[in-house]
PDB file of C-alpha atoms in Angstrom:
ATOM      1  CA  UNK G   1     -53.698   3.761 -44.340  1.00 65.00           C
ATOM      2  CA  UNK G   2     -51.955   6.295 -42.164  1.00 61.00           C
ATOM      3  CA  UNK G   3     -55.182   7.481 -40.579  1.00 62.00           C
ATOM      4  CA  UNK G   4     -55.975   3.923 -39.520  1.00 71.00           C
ATOM      5  CA  UNK G   5     -52.495   3.636 -38.004  1.00 67.00           C
ATOM      6  CA  UNK G   6     -52.937   6.883 -36.098  1.00 65.00           C
ATOM      7  CA  UNK G   7     -56.384   5.837 -34.871  1.00 65.00           C
ATOM      8  CA  UNK G   8     -55.036   2.467 -33.700  1.00 69.00           C
ATOM      9  CA  UNK G   9     -52.374   4.112 -31.537  1.00 68.00           C
ATOM     10  CA  UNK G  10     -53.181   3.623 -27.865  1.00 63.00           C
ATOM     11  CA  UNK G  11     -51.609   6.895 -26.840  1.00 67.00           C
ATOM     12  CA  UNK G  12     -50.749   9.544 -29.395  1.00 66.00           C
ATOM     13  CA  UNK G  13     -48.655  11.370 -26.794  1.00 67.00           C
ATOM     14  CA  UNK G  14     -46.015   8.638 -27.164  1.00 68.00           C
ATOM     15  CA  UNK G  15     -45.455   9.677 -30.785  1.00 69.00           C
ATOM     16  CA  UNK G  16     -43.860  12.953 -31.703  1.00 70.00           C
ATOM     17  CA  UNK G  17     -44.928  15.143 -34.576  1.00 72.00           C
ATOM     18  CA  UNK G  18     -41.874  14.033 -36.540  1.00 72.00           C
ATOM     19  CA  UNK G  19     -42.800  10.367 -36.167  1.00 73.00           C
ATOM     20  CA  UNK G  20     -46.362  11.048 -37.326  1.00 74.00           C
ATOM     21  CA  UNK G  21     -45.044  12.954 -40.347  1.00 76.00           C
ATOM     22  CA  UNK G  22     -42.648  10.097 -41.051  1.00 75.00           C
ATOM     23  CA  UNK G  23     -45.569   7.644 -40.992  1.00 75.00           C
ATOM     24  CA  UNK G  24     -47.502   9.842 -43.394  1.00 77.00           C
ATOM     25  CA  UNK G  25     -44.595  10.184 -45.817  1.00 79.00           C
ATOM     26  CA  UNK G  26     -43.894   6.425 -45.799  1.00 78.00           C
ATOM     27  CA  UNK G  27     -47.528   5.609 -46.499  1.00 80.00           C
ATOM     28  CA  UNK G  28     -47.640   8.255 -49.204  1.00 82.00           C
ATOM     29  CA  UNK G  29     -44.608   6.699 -50.862  1.00 82.00           C
ATOM     30  CA  UNK G  30     -46.254   3.266 -50.743  1.00 82.00           C
ATOM     31  CA  UNK G  31     -49.449   4.625 -52.293  1.00 84.00           C
ATOM     32  CA  UNK G  32     -47.439   6.287 -55.067  1.00 85.00           C
ATOM     33  CA  UNK G  33     -45.590   3.058 -55.829  1.00 83.00           C
ATOM     34  CA  UNK G  34     -48.845   1.085 -55.831  1.00 83.00           C
ATOM     35  CA  UNK G  35     -50.412   3.540 -58.284  1.00 84.00           C
ATOM     36  CA  UNK G  36     -47.344   3.559 -60.518  1.00 82.00           C
ATOM     37  CA  UNK G  37     -46.834  -0.205 -60.588  1.00 81.00           C
ATOM     38  CA  UNK G  38     -50.452  -1.334 -60.260  1.00 80.00           C
ATOM     39  CA  UNK G  39     -51.252  -0.676 -63.897  1.00 78.00           C
ATOM     40  CA  UNK G  40     -48.299  -2.821 -64.915  1.00 77.00           C
ATOM     41  CA  UNK G  41     -49.772  -5.789 -63.057  1.00 79.00           C
ATOM     42  CA  UNK G  42     -52.967  -5.640 -65.072  1.00 78.00           C
ATOM     43  CA  UNK G  43     -51.482  -5.029 -68.514  1.00 82.00           C
ATOM     44  CA  UNK G  44     -48.097  -6.679 -68.075  1.00 81.00           C
ATOM     45  CA  UNK G  45     -48.966 -10.212 -69.222  1.00 84.00           C
ATOM     46  CA  UNK G  46     -50.843  -8.954 -72.282  1.00 88.00           C
ATOM     47  CA  UNK G  47     -47.950  -6.713 -73.303  1.00 86.00           C
ATOM     48  CA  UNK G  48     -45.471  -9.567 -72.735  1.00 85.00           C
ATOM     49  CA  UNK G  49     -47.438 -11.982 -74.932  1.00 90.00           C
ATOM     50  CA  UNK G  50     -47.925  -9.393 -77.674  1.00 92.00           C
ATOM     51  CA  UNK G  51     -44.218  -8.533 -77.521  1.00 89.00           C
ATOM     52  CA  UNK G  52     -43.245 -12.195 -77.839  1.00 90.00           C
ATOM     53  CA  UNK G  53     -45.532 -12.621 -80.849  1.00 92.00           C
ATOM     54  CA  UNK G  54     -44.146  -9.468 -82.467  1.00 93.00           C
ATOM     55  CA  UNK G  55     -40.560 -10.610 -81.867  1.00 91.00           C
ATOM     56  CA  UNK G  56     -41.396 -14.034 -83.267  1.00 92.00           C
ATOM     57  CA  UNK G  57     -42.752 -12.435 -86.434  1.00 94.00           C
ATOM     58  CA  UNK G  58     -39.810 -10.034 -86.850  1.00 93.00           C
ATOM     59  CA  UNK G  59     -36.841 -12.122 -85.621  1.00 90.00           C
ATOM     60  CA  UNK G  60     -38.078 -15.648 -86.036  1.00 90.00           C
ATOM     61  CA  UNK G  61     -37.622 -18.571 -83.638  1.00 89.00           C
ATOM     62  CA  UNK G  62     -34.434 -17.058 -82.152  1.00 89.00           C
ATOM     63  CA  UNK G  63     -36.550 -14.523 -80.316  1.00 90.00           C
ATOM     64  CA  UNK G  64     -37.946 -17.296 -78.116  1.00 89.00           C
ATOM     65  CA  UNK G  65     -34.492 -17.684 -76.570  1.00 91.00           C
ATOM     66  CA  UNK G  66     -34.468 -14.015 -75.574  1.00 87.00           C
ATOM     67  CA  UNK G  67     -37.982 -14.293 -74.184  1.00 87.00           C
ATOM     68  CA  UNK G  68     -36.983 -17.391 -72.185  1.00 89.00           C
ATOM     69  CA  UNK G  69     -34.030 -15.535 -70.647  1.00 89.00           C
ATOM     70  CA  UNK G  70     -36.330 -12.643 -69.811  1.00 84.00           C
ATOM     71  CA  UNK G  71     -38.810 -14.979 -68.097  1.00 86.00           C
ATOM     72  CA  UNK G  72     -36.038 -16.770 -66.206  1.00 89.00           C
ATOM     73  CA  UNK G  73     -34.914 -13.486 -64.640  1.00 89.00           C
ATOM     74  CA  UNK G  74     -38.295 -12.918 -62.969  1.00 85.00           C
ATOM     75  CA  UNK G  75     -37.378 -14.928 -59.841  1.00 89.00           C
ATOM     76  CA  UNK G  76     -34.197 -12.868 -59.486  1.00 91.00           C
ATOM     77  CA  UNK G  77     -36.230  -9.661 -59.764  1.00 90.00           C
ATOM     78  CA  UNK G  78     -38.661 -10.933 -57.114  1.00 90.00           C
ATOM     79  CA  UNK G  79     -35.757 -11.726 -54.792  1.00 94.00           C
ATOM     80  CA  UNK G  80     -34.249  -8.279 -55.283  1.00 94.00           C
ATOM     81  CA  UNK G  81     -37.605  -6.569 -54.674  1.00 91.00           C
ATOM     82  CA  UNK G  82     -38.115  -8.501 -51.431  1.00 93.00           C
ATOM     83  CA  UNK G  83     -34.588  -7.625 -50.373  1.00 95.00           C
ATOM     84  CA  UNK G  84     -35.312  -3.965 -51.132  1.00 93.00           C
ATOM     85  CA  UNK G  85     -38.507  -4.110 -49.052  1.00 90.00           C
ATOM     86  CA  UNK G  86     -36.577  -5.680 -46.172  1.00 94.00           C
ATOM     87  CA  UNK G  87     -33.933  -2.943 -46.218  1.00 94.00           C
ATOM     88  CA  UNK G  88     -36.631  -0.272 -46.526  1.00 88.00           C
ATOM     89  CA  UNK G  89     -38.307  -1.594 -43.362  1.00 88.00           C
ATOM     90  CA  UNK G  90     -34.941  -1.548 -41.583  1.00 92.00           C
ATOM     91  CA  UNK G  91     -34.345   2.001 -42.820  1.00 90.00           C
ATOM     92  CA  UNK G  92     -37.739   3.133 -41.553  1.00 85.00           C
ATOM     93  CA  UNK G  93     -36.955   1.689 -38.128  1.00 86.00           C
ATOM     94  CA  UNK G  94     -33.614   3.521 -38.025  1.00 90.00           C
ATOM     95  CA  UNK G  95     -35.273   6.731 -39.208  1.00 86.00           C
ATOM     96  CA  UNK G  96     -37.907   6.445 -36.474  1.00 83.00           C
ATOM     97  CA  UNK G  97     -35.217   6.005 -33.827  1.00 87.00           C
ATOM     98  CA  UNK G  98     -33.258   8.942 -35.213  1.00 89.00           C
ATOM     99  CA  UNK G  99     -36.318  11.197 -35.260  1.00 85.00           C
ATOM    100  CA  UNK G 100     -37.198  10.161 -31.711  1.00 84.00           C
ATOM    101  CA  UNK G 101     -33.671  10.881 -30.433  1.00 90.00           C
ATOM    102  CA  UNK G 102     -33.553  14.269 -32.162  1.00 89.00           C
ATOM    103  CA  UNK G 103     -36.949  15.139 -30.706  1.00 85.00           C
ATOM    104  CA  UNK G 104     -35.708  14.228 -27.216  1.00 87.00           C
ATOM    105  CA  UNK G 105     -32.548  16.298 -27.668  1.00 92.00           C
ATOM    106  CA  UNK G 106     -34.527  19.337 -28.822  1.00 90.00           C
ATOM    107  CA  UNK G 107     -36.993  18.968 -25.944  1.00 88.00           C
ATOM    108  CA  UNK G 108     -34.123  18.790 -23.446  1.00 89.00           C
ATOM    109  CA  UNK G 109     -32.471  21.859 -24.953  1.00 88.00           C
ATOM    110  CA  UNK G 110     -35.790  23.717 -24.734  1.00 87.00           C
ATOM    111  CA  UNK G 111     -36.176  22.538 -21.141  1.00 85.00           C
ATOM    112  CA  UNK G 112     -32.698  23.777 -20.190  1.00 84.00           C
ATOM    113  CA  UNK G 113     -33.299  27.150 -21.872  1.00 83.00           C
ATOM    114  CA  UNK G 114     -36.731  27.503 -20.285  1.00 83.00           C
ATOM    115  CA  UNK G 115     -35.412  27.115 -16.744  1.00 81.00           C
ATOM    116  CA  UNK G 116     -32.364  29.248 -17.497  1.00 77.00           C
ATOM    117  CA  UNK G 117     -29.924  26.570 -16.358  1.00 70.00           C
ATOM    118  CA  UNK G 118     -27.476  27.830 -18.937  1.00 63.00           C
ATOM    119  CA  UNK G 119     -25.473  30.971 -18.250  1.00 67.00           C
ATOM    120  CA  UNK G 120     -26.156  33.585 -20.861  1.00 59.00           C
TER     121      UNK G 120
END
């Protein structure tokens, strides 16, 4: 993913090394989350059905109430996950701005030191 992003950049000189590293770390985090949660998507429904059957055998019909409450909380979990993704995107934008500003400050300090504009 990150290599495609880097290749699609019109001018790589506009991006600093810190911004490229930030892109790589964000994509790496997304890949990790996809690998960790991807298996749950495939086996989740089967485990849920087997768990409901097991609870029905052990606890009786009362377990269906607990399962219904569990299923009713799925929309709330989806809302919270979308809200988390929204704030993560906002955080990435702020981090990019911060990295860019710090890179500019360091370049200006290097520039001032290089031309000896500061009295030693």
